[in-house]
Coordinates of C-alpha atoms in Angstrom, one line a residue:
M1 CA -33.0 -20.8 11.6
A2 CA -30.8 -18.3 9.7
E3 CA -29.6 -19.3 6.2
A4 CA -25.9 -20.1 6.0
P5 CA -24.0 -17.5 4.0
K6 CA -23.0 -18.4 0.5
V7 CA -19.3 -19.0 -0.3
E8 CA -19.3 -16.0 -2.6
E9 CA -20.5 -13.7 0.2
V10 CA -17.8 -15.0 2.6
I11 CA -15.0 -14.5 0.0
S12 CA -16.2 -11.0 -0.9
H13 CA -15.4 -9.7 2.5
H14 CA -11.7 -10.5 2.1
E15 CA -10.9 -9.3 -1.4
P16 CA -7.4 -7.9 -1.9
M17 CA -7.3 -4.2 -1.0
D18 CA -5.0 -1.5 -2.5
Q19 CA -5.1 0.5 0.7
L20 CA -5.5 -0.6 4.3
Q21 CA -8.9 0.4 5.8
G22 CA -9.7 1.5 9.3
F23 CA -7.2 4.4 9.4
E24 CA -8.6 7.5 11.0
Y25 CA -6.0 9.7 9.4
C26 CA -4.2 8.8 6.2
I27 CA -1.2 10.3 4.6
D28 CA -2.8 13.7 3.6
S29 CA -5.4 14.1 6.3
N30 CA -4.5 15.6 9.6
P31 CA -5.7 15.3 13.3
S32 CA -6.2 18.5 15.3
W33 CA -3.1 20.4 16.1
G34 CA -3.1 19.3 19.8
E35 CA -3.4 15.7 18.9
A36 CA -0.9 16.0 16.1
I37 CA 1.7 17.6 18.4
A38 CA 1.2 14.8 21.0
L39 CA 1.5 12.1 18.3
G40 CA 4.6 13.8 16.9
F41 CA 6.2 13.9 20.4
Q42 CA 5.4 10.1 20.7
H43 CA 7.3 9.5 17.4
Y44 CA 10.2 11.6 18.7
I45 CA 10.4 9.5 21.9
L46 CA 10.4 6.3 19.8
A47 CA 13.2 7.6 17.6
L48 CA 15.4 8.1 20.7
G49 CA 16.1 4.4 21.0
T50 CA 18.3 4.0 18.0
A51 CA 19.7 7.5 18.3
V52 CA 21.1 6.6 21.8
M53 CA 22.0 2.9 21.1
I54 CA 24.3 3.5 18.1
P55 CA 26.6 6.2 19.7
T56 CA 26.6 4.2 22.9
M57 CA 27.9 1.2 21.0
L58 CA 30.4 3.0 18.7
V59 CA 31.8 6.1 20.4
P60 CA 33.6 4.3 23.3
A61 CA 35.2 2.0 20.8
M62 CA 36.4 5.1 18.9
G63 CA 38.1 6.4 22.1
G64 CA 35.4 9.0 22.7
S65 CA 34.3 10.3 26.2
D66 CA 30.8 10.6 27.6
G67 CA 30.8 14.2 26.3
D68 CA 31.6 13.0 22.8
K69 CA 28.9 10.4 23.0
V70 CA 26.3 13.0 23.9
R71 CA 27.5 15.3 21.0
V72 CA 27.2 12.4 18.5
F73 CA 23.8 11.6 19.8
Q74 CA 22.6 15.2 19.5
T75 CA 24.1 15.4 16.0
L76 CA 22.4 12.2 14.9
L77 CA 19.1 13.4 16.2
F78 CA 19.6 16.9 14.6
V79 CA 20.5 15.6 11.2
G80 CA 17.7 12.9 11.4
G81 CA 15.2 15.7 12.0
I82 CA 16.5 17.6 8.9
N83 CA 16.4 14.4 6.8
T84 CA 12.9 13.6 7.9
L85 CA 11.7 17.0 6.9
I86 CA 13.4 16.7 3.5
Q87 CA 12.0 13.2 2.9
T88 CA 8.4 14.2 3.8
L89 CA 8.5 17.4 1.8
F90 CA 10.6 16.5 -1.3
G91 CA 11.4 12.8 -1.2
T92 CA 8.8 10.0 -1.2
R93 CA 6.5 12.3 0.9
L94 CA 5.6 9.3 2.9
P95 CA 5.2 9.7 6.7
T96 CA 8.6 8.2 7.6
V97 CA 11.1 9.2 10.2
I98 CA 14.7 9.0 9.0
G99 CA 17.1 7.8 11.7
G100 CA 20.4 6.1 12.2
S101 CA 21.1 2.7 10.6
Y102 CA 22.7 -0.4 12.0
A103 CA 23.7 -1.4 8.5
F104 CA 26.7 0.9 8.8
V105 CA 28.1 -0.8 11.9
V106 CA 30.2 -3.4 10.0
P107 CA 32.3 -0.9 7.8
I108 CA 32.4 1.6 10.8
M109 CA 33.9 -1.1 13.0
S110 CA 36.4 -1.9 10.3
I111 CA 37.5 1.8 10.3
I112 CA 37.6 1.8 14.1
N113 CA 39.9 -1.2 14.0
D114 CA 42.2 0.2 11.3
S115 CA 45.8 -0.3 12.5
K116 CA 46.7 3.3 11.6
L117 CA 44.0 4.6 13.9
R118 CA 44.6 2.1 16.7
Q119 CA 48.2 3.3 16.9
I120 CA 47.0 6.8 18.1
V121 CA 47.7 6.8 21.9
D122 CA 45.6 9.8 22.9
P123 CA 41.9 8.6 23.1
Q124 CA 40.5 12.0 22.2
Q125 CA 42.8 12.3 19.1
R126 CA 41.9 8.7 18.1
F127 CA 38.2 9.5 18.4
L128 CA 38.6 12.7 16.2
Q129 CA 40.7 11.0 13.6
T130 CA 38.3 8.0 13.5
M131 CA 35.3 10.2 13.2
R132 CA 36.9 12.1 10.3
A133 CA 37.7 8.9 8.5
I134 CA 34.1 7.7 8.9
Q135 CA 32.9 11.1 7.6
G136 CA 35.1 10.9 4.6
A137 CA 34.0 7.4 3.7
M138 CA 30.3 8.4 4.2
I139 CA 30.6 11.5 2.0
V140 CA 32.0 9.4 -0.9
A141 CA 29.7 6.5 -0.4
S142 CA 26.5 8.7 -0.4
S143 CA 27.1 9.1 -4.1
I144 CA 25.7 5.5 -4.6
Q145 CA 22.2 6.5 -3.5
I146 CA 22.4 10.0 -5.1
I147 CA 23.2 8.5 -8.5
L148 CA 20.8 5.5 -8.3
G149 CA 18.0 7.8 -7.1
Y150 CA 18.3 10.9 -9.3
S151 CA 19.2 8.9 -12.4
Q152 CA 16.0 6.8 -11.9
L153 CA 18.2 3.7 -12.1
W154 CA 16.7 2.4 -8.9
G155 CA 13.2 3.0 -10.3
I156 CA 14.2 1.0 -13.4
C157 CA 15.4 -1.8 -11.1
S158 CA 12.2 -1.7 -9.2
R159 CA 10.3 -2.8 -12.4
F160 CA 11.7 -6.3 -11.7
F161 CA 10.0 -6.3 -8.3
S162 CA 6.6 -8.0 -7.9
P163 CA 4.3 -8.3 -4.9
L164 CA 5.6 -11.8 -4.4
G165 CA 9.3 -10.7 -4.5
M166 CA 8.6 -7.8 -2.1
V167 CA 7.0 -10.0 0.5
P168 CA 10.3 -11.4 2.0
V169 CA 12.0 -8.0 1.7
I170 CA 9.3 -6.0 3.5
S171 CA 8.8 -8.8 6.1
L172 CA 12.4 -9.1 6.9
V173 CA 12.7 -5.3 7.4
G174 CA 10.9 -6.2 10.6
F175 CA 11.7 -9.9 11.2
G176 CA 15.4 -9.3 10.5
L177 CA 15.7 -7.1 13.5
F178 CA 14.6 -9.9 15.9
D179 CA 17.9 -9.5 17.9
K180 CA 16.8 -6.0 18.9
G181 CA 13.7 -7.4 20.6
F182 CA 13.4 -10.0 23.3
P183 CA 17.2 -10.8 23.5
L184 CA 17.6 -7.2 24.8
I185 CA 14.5 -7.5 27.0
G186 CA 16.3 -10.5 28.6
G187 CA 19.0 -8.1 29.9
C188 CA 16.4 -6.7 32.3
V189 CA 13.3 -8.8 32.4
E190 CA 11.8 -6.9 35.4
I191 CA 11.5 -3.8 33.2
G192 CA 11.2 -5.3 29.7
V193 CA 8.5 -7.9 30.3
P194 CA 6.1 -5.5 32.2
M195 CA 6.7 -2.9 29.4
L196 CA 5.8 -5.5 26.7
I197 CA 2.6 -6.6 28.6
L198 CA 1.5 -3.1 29.4
F199 CA 2.0 -1.8 25.8
V200 CA 0.1 -4.7 24.3
G201 CA -2.6 -4.3 26.9
L202 CA -3.1 -0.6 26.5
S203 CA -2.8 -0.5 22.7
Q204 CA -5.0 -3.6 21.9
Y205 CA -7.2 -4.6 24.8
L206 CA -8.1 -1.1 26.1
K207 CA -8.0 0.6 22.7
N208 CA -11.7 1.4 22.7
L209 CA -11.5 3.6 25.8
Q210 CA -12.3 7.1 24.7
A211 CA -12.2 10.6 26.1
K212 CA -14.2 13.2 24.2
H213 CA -14.5 10.8 21.3
L214 CA -10.7 10.4 21.2
P215 CA -9.3 6.8 21.6
I216 CA -6.7 7.8 24.1
M217 CA -5.3 4.4 24.8
E218 CA -4.9 3.4 21.1
R219 CA -3.4 6.8 20.2
F220 CA -1.1 7.3 23.1
S221 CA -0.4 3.8 24.6
L222 CA 3.3 4.1 23.8
I223 CA 3.9 7.3 25.7
L224 CA 1.7 6.2 28.6
S225 CA 3.3 2.8 29.0
I226 CA 6.8 4.4 28.7
A227 CA 6.0 6.9 31.3
I228 CA 4.7 4.3 33.8
I229 CA 7.6 1.8 33.3
W230 CA 10.2 4.6 33.2
A231 CA 8.9 5.8 36.6
Y232 CA 9.1 2.2 37.8
A233 CA 12.7 1.9 36.6
Q234 CA 13.6 5.2 38.2
L235 CA 12.1 3.9 41.5
L236 CA 14.1 0.7 41.3
T237 CA 17.3 2.7 40.5
A238 CA 16.8 5.2 43.3
S239 CA 16.0 2.5 45.9
G240 CA 19.4 0.8 45.2
A241 CA 17.9 -2.4 43.7
Y242 CA 20.8 -2.6 41.3
K243 CA 23.6 -1.5 43.5
H244 CA 25.3 -4.9 43.8
R245 CA 24.1 -6.4 40.6
P246 CA 26.5 -7.3 37.7
H247 CA 27.6 -4.4 35.5
L248 CA 25.8 -5.6 32.4
T249 CA 22.5 -5.8 34.4
Q250 CA 23.0 -2.2 35.6
V251 CA 23.6 -1.0 32.0
H252 CA 20.3 -2.5 30.9
C253 CA 18.2 -1.6 34.0
R254 CA 19.4 1.6 35.6
T255 CA 18.2 5.0 34.4
D256 CA 21.5 6.8 35.2
M257 CA 24.1 4.6 33.5
E258 CA 24.8 6.5 30.3
N259 CA 25.8 9.8 32.0
L260 CA 23.9 11.6 29.2
I261 CA 22.3 14.3 31.3
S262 CA 25.5 15.3 33.2
A263 CA 27.6 15.3 30.0
A264 CA 25.1 17.2 27.8
P265 CA 25.5 20.9 27.3
W266 CA 22.5 23.2 27.9
I267 CA 22.5 24.5 24.3
K268 CA 24.6 23.2 21.4
I269 CA 23.8 23.5 17.7
P270 CA 25.5 20.8 15.6
Y271 CA 27.2 22.2 12.5
P272 CA 29.1 20.7 9.5
L273 CA 32.7 19.7 10.0
Q274 CA 32.4 20.1 13.7
W275 CA 34.9 17.3 14.3
G276 CA 37.4 18.8 11.7
A277 CA 38.1 18.2 8.0
P278 CA 37.1 14.7 6.8
T279 CA 39.8 12.3 5.7
F280 CA 39.5 10.0 2.7
D281 CA 40.6 6.5 2.1
A282 CA 39.5 4.4 -0.8
G283 CA 39.3 1.1 1.2
H284 CA 37.1 2.7 3.8
A285 CA 34.8 4.3 1.1
F286 CA 34.3 0.9 -0.7
G287 CA 33.2 -0.8 2.5
M288 CA 30.8 2.1 3.3
M289 CA 29.3 1.9 -0.2
A290 CA 28.1 -1.6 0.7
A291 CA 26.3 -0.2 3.8
V292 CA 24.8 2.5 1.6
F293 CA 23.4 -0.1 -0.7
V294 CA 22.0 -2.1 2.2
S295 CA 20.4 1.0 3.6
L296 CA 18.8 1.6 0.1
V297 CA 17.3 -1.9 0.1
E298 CA 16.0 -1.7 3.7
S299 CA 14.5 1.7 3.0
T300 CA 12.8 0.4 -0.1
G301 CA 11.0 -2.2 1.9
A302 CA 10.2 0.3 4.7
Y303 CA 8.8 2.8 2.2
K304 CA 6.4 0.2 0.8
A305 CA 5.4 -0.8 4.3
A306 CA 4.8 2.9 5.2
S307 CA 2.7 3.4 2.1
R308 CA 0.2 0.7 3.3
L309 CA 0.3 1.9 6.9
A310 CA -0.5 5.5 5.7
S311 CA -3.4 4.1 3.6
A312 CA -1.7 5.3 0.4
T313 CA -0.9 3.5 -2.9
P314 CA 2.5 1.8 -3.4
P315 CA 5.0 4.5 -4.3
P316 CA 5.6 4.6 -8.1
A317 CA 9.1 3.9 -9.4
Y318 CA 9.7 7.7 -10.0
V319 CA 8.7 8.5 -6.4
L320 CA 10.8 5.7 -5.0
S321 CA 13.8 6.9 -6.9
R322 CA 13.2 10.5 -5.8
G323 CA 13.1 9.4 -2.2
I324 CA 16.3 7.3 -2.6
G325 CA 18.1 10.3 -4.2
W326 CA 17.1 12.6 -1.2
Q327 CA 18.2 9.8 1.2
G328 CA 21.6 9.9 -0.5
I329 CA 21.7 13.6 0.3
G330 CA 20.8 12.7 3.8
I331 CA 23.8 10.4 4.1
L332 CA 25.9 13.2 2.6
L333 CA 24.7 15.4 5.5
D334 CA 25.5 12.6 7.9
G335 CA 29.0 12.7 6.6
L336 CA 29.4 16.4 6.7
F337 CA 28.0 16.8 10.2
G338 CA 29.6 13.6 11.7
T339 CA 26.7 11.6 13.0
G340 CA 28.8 8.5 13.4
T341 CA 26.5 6.4 11.2
G342 CA 24.4 6.7 8.0
S343 CA 20.6 7.1 7.6
T344 CA 17.7 4.9 6.8
V345 CA 14.0 4.8 7.4
S346 CA 13.2 4.1 11.1
V347 CA 11.3 0.8 11.0
E348 CA 9.9 1.2 14.5
N349 CA 8.3 4.6 13.6
V350 CA 6.7 2.9 10.5
G351 CA 5.2 0.3 12.9
L352 CA 3.8 3.1 15.1
L353 CA 1.7 4.4 12.2
G354 CA -0.2 1.1 12.3
A355 CA -0.4 0.9 16.1
T356 CA -2.0 4.4 16.3
R357 CA -3.9 4.1 13.0
V358 CA -2.6 7.6 12.2
G359 CA -0.6 7.8 9.0
S360 CA -0.6 11.6 8.7
R361 CA 2.4 13.2 7.1
R362 CA 2.0 16.3 9.3
V363 CA 2.5 14.2 12.5
I364 CA 5.9 13.0 11.2
Q365 CA 7.0 16.6 10.3
I366 CA 6.1 17.7 13.8
A367 CA 8.2 14.8 15.1
A368 CA 11.1 16.1 13.0
G369 CA 10.7 19.5 14.7
F370 CA 11.0 17.9 18.1
M371 CA 14.1 16.0 17.0
I372 CA 15.8 19.3 15.9
F373 CA 14.5 21.2 19.0
F374 CA 15.6 18.8 21.6
S375 CA 18.9 18.1 19.9
I376 CA 19.8 21.7 20.4
L377 CA 18.5 21.9 24.0
G378 CA 21.0 19.2 25.2
K379 CA 19.9 18.7 28.8
F380 CA 16.3 18.3 28.0
G381 CA 17.0 15.9 25.1
A382 CA 19.4 13.9 27.3
L383 CA 16.6 13.6 29.9
F384 CA 14.3 11.7 27.5
A385 CA 17.3 9.8 26.1
S386 CA 18.0 8.4 29.6
I387 CA 15.1 5.9 29.2
P388 CA 16.6 2.4 29.5
F389 CA 17.0 0.8 26.2
T390 CA 15.2 -2.3 27.5
I391 CA 12.0 -0.3 27.4
F392 CA 12.5 0.4 23.7
A393 CA 13.3 -3.3 23.1
A394 CA 9.9 -4.2 24.4
I395 CA 8.2 -1.8 22.1
Y396 CA 10.2 -3.1 19.1
C397 CA 8.8 -6.6 19.7
V398 CA 5.4 -5.2 18.8
L399 CA 6.3 -2.6 16.1
F400 CA 8.9 -4.6 14.2
G401 CA 6.4 -7.4 14.1
L402 CA 3.7 -5.1 12.8
V403 CA 5.9 -4.0 9.9
A404 CA 6.8 -7.6 9.1
S405 CA 3.1 -8.5 8.9
V406 CA 2.5 -5.7 6.5
G407 CA 5.0 -7.4 4.2
L408 CA 3.0 -10.7 4.5
S409 CA -0.1 -8.8 3.6
F410 CA 1.2 -8.5 0.0
L411 CA 0.6 -12.2 -0.3
Q412 CA -3.1 -11.3 -0.9
F413 CA -2.2 -10.1 -4.4
T414 CA -0.5 -13.4 -5.3
N415 CA -1.5 -17.0 -5.8
M416 CA -0.3 -18.9 -2.8
N417 CA -1.7 -22.1 -4.1
S418 CA 1.2 -22.1 -6.6
M419 CA 4.2 -24.3 -5.7
R420 CA 6.4 -21.9 -7.5
N421 CA 5.3 -19.0 -5.3
L422 CA 5.5 -21.2 -2.1
F423 CA 9.1 -22.1 -3.1
I424 CA 10.2 -18.6 -3.7
V425 CA 8.7 -17.1 -0.5
G426 CA 9.8 -19.9 1.7
V427 CA 13.4 -20.1 0.5
S428 CA 14.0 -16.3 0.4
L429 CA 12.5 -15.9 3.9
F430 CA 14.6 -18.8 5.3
L431 CA 17.9 -17.7 3.7
G432 CA 17.1 -14.0 4.6
L433 CA 17.1 -15.0 8.2
S434 CA 19.7 -17.8 8.1
V435 CA 22.5 -16.3 6.1
P436 CA 22.8 -13.1 8.2
E437 CA 22.6 -15.2 11.4
Y438 CA 25.6 -17.2 10.2
F439 CA 27.5 -14.0 9.5
R440 CA 26.7 -12.6 12.9
E441 CA 27.6 -15.8 14.8
F442 CA 30.8 -16.2 12.9
T443 CA 31.8 -12.6 13.6
A444 CA 31.0 -13.0 17.3
N445 CA 33.1 -16.1 17.6
A446 CA 36.1 -15.2 15.4
N447 CA 36.1 -11.4 15.9
H448 CA 36.0 -11.0 12.1
G449 CA 33.4 -11.8 9.4
P450 CA 33.4 -15.0 7.2
S451 CA 35.0 -13.0 4.5
H452 CA 38.5 -12.5 5.8
T453 CA 40.9 -11.9 2.9
G454 CA 43.8 -9.6 2.6
A455 CA 41.6 -6.9 1.0
G456 CA 39.8 -5.2 3.8
W457 CA 37.4 -3.3 1.5
F458 CA 36.3 -6.6 -0.1
N459 CA 35.7 -8.1 3.3
D460 CA 33.6 -5.2 4.3
I461 CA 31.4 -5.3 1.2
L462 CA 30.6 -9.0 1.6
N463 CA 30.2 -9.0 5.4
T464 CA 27.9 -5.9 5.2
I465 CA 25.7 -7.1 2.4
F466 CA 25.2 -10.7 3.8
S467 CA 24.6 -9.5 7.3
S468 CA 21.4 -7.7 6.2
S469 CA 18.3 -9.9 6.1
P470 CA 16.3 -7.7 3.7
T471 CA 19.2 -7.5 1.3
V472 CA 19.7 -11.3 1.2
A473 CA 16.0 -11.7 0.8
L474 CA 15.9 -9.2 -2.1
I475 CA 18.8 -10.9 -3.9
V476 CA 17.2 -14.4 -3.6
A477 CA 13.6 -13.5 -4.1
V478 CA 14.0 -11.2 -7.1
F479 CA 16.4 -13.5 -8.8
L480 CA 14.1 -16.6 -8.3
D481 CA 11.0 -14.6 -9.2
N482 CA 12.5 -13.3 -12.5
T483 CA 14.0 -16.6 -13.6
L484 CA 11.5 -19.4 -12.5
D485 CA 8.7 -19.7 -15.1
Y486 CA 8.2 -15.9 -14.9
K487 CA 6.6 -15.6 -18.3
D488 CA 3.7 -17.9 -17.4
A489 CA 3.4 -16.7 -13.9
A490 CA 2.5 -13.0 -14.2
R491 CA -0.9 -13.3 -12.6
D492 CA 0.4 -15.7 -9.9
R493 CA 3.1 -13.1 -9.0
G494 CA 0.5 -10.3 -8.7
M495 CA 1.7 -8.3 -11.6
P496 CA -1.7 -7.3 -13.0
W497 CA -2.4 -5.5 -9.7
W498 CA 1.2 -4.1 -9.4
V499 CA 1.7 -2.8 -12.9
K500 CA -0.6 0.2 -12.5
F501 CA 1.5 1.6 -9.7
R502 CA 4.8 1.5 -11.7
T503 CA 4.2 4.9 -13.2
F504 CA 3.2 8.1 -11.6
K505 CA 0.2 8.5 -13.9
G506 CA -0.8 4.9 -13.7
D507 CA -3.2 5.5 -10.9
S508 CA -5.1 8.8 -10.3
R509 CA -4.5 8.5 -6.5
N510 CA -0.7 8.9 -6.9
E511 CA -1.0 12.6 -7.6
E512 CA -2.9 13.1 -4.4
F513 CA -0.3 11.3 -2.3
Y514 CA 3.0 12.0 -3.9
T515 CA 2.8 15.4 -5.7
L516 CA 5.5 17.8 -4.6
P517 CA 4.5 20.8 -2.4
F518 CA 4.7 24.5 -3.4
N519 CA 3.7 23.6 -7.0
L520 CA 7.2 22.2 -7.6
N521 CA 5.9 19.6 -10.0
R522 CA 5.8 22.3 -12.7
F523 CA 9.6 22.3 -12.6
F524 CA 10.2 18.6 -11.8
P525 CA 7.4 16.8 -13.7
P526 CA 7.0 13.1 -12.7
A527 CA 8.2 10.5 -15.2

């Protein structure tokens, strides 16, 4: 009879780990060019969900036509590709796709409902004037991230973060988007549920199927499942299955509802100020600044999740600030080009790093190339963008959850037998979910946020900040973590492990992962 393992032997198999293991390709290792291009295309397809959803939601409310919606979609994708290249080359250098952010919806809707703009009778003129007002507010508001990033102020603030404080923030980057998952699948269950089952089945239960030593199912389960369910949705649409169904069902299920292909030009290169000269209003700018701050918080959590899913070390304060500074430049580009919303890290693409076990920076840069290429070739880009959003919602159920679990993995560096820690994590997670839900429900019922004073800019600031789960979690968790017995709880909070990653030179691996390309560190030495 075999001898039972000792307790010490069992525990040693589950020691805290700086980097996740089991990744075939980490941040600075690359698959073959063929595999990298296929993986990059898969990230591009995934990025289409948000790139289509946001213009579809906002442009009609602005008075825009189907043609305007397509141009905004192309511009959002084009600038997203540029921002992704900038971020992977000169920002954090983490393999993160930069895409549109839902955090900007509250101040943008406030601008759309501005009485001066609503008085414009001609829908096309109202769309142009609204877009210019959004651009102006975004150009001014981008200064928040530019200043906090390049001045290293955000890096200084990050010194108050601990592994314990980051758990709710990173987790709610994924959990906080729960309304983009199954609630949207429910709009077309005959497509969404099969997509969810197929994606989980291919990526997890059949992941060991290989062809020429390449785990095809694990690497490309997303594109394979999308292709199968998209063809199935096309078949249902062509057969007339939705001909007499309610309009909302048709919107969720049909593959031809958005008129993207017919309205898209064959070739169109987005350019700065394509909608005309931006207009500036102080009230609009203040509201947009709150969204820029929320984007900063959400991106901070996403960067830390991406570092683990790329098998890298946590980004040092200097690198995090550098990335936020460049993200501010990205929001400035959003304002100049007129993308209709601001930028943030695409959470779903971060989750895909874990699902494929490929955290290569090159793959994301190839994805950025696809984003730029297909945004210029309008018809081809619109073809892929016609995938029903229900399919993306099914994918989000898996990938958002994966990012959330990465946040929970930071608990391994803390003492979760401490009542102090249990209190902080539990309260910040609960309030991070509950407070934004209250703001969303109140807004849906009353057509305005809980903050409804005579100062519109003040309302936008409060309603935007407290509608963001990661931002609420950051406020609660960091405040509690730095005020409740913090002097005696350094080890319980995980600070002995965390402190070496605060500075660029604190860990020798940082240079390998985060050094600027083209020998630029000679001119911009890390702090």
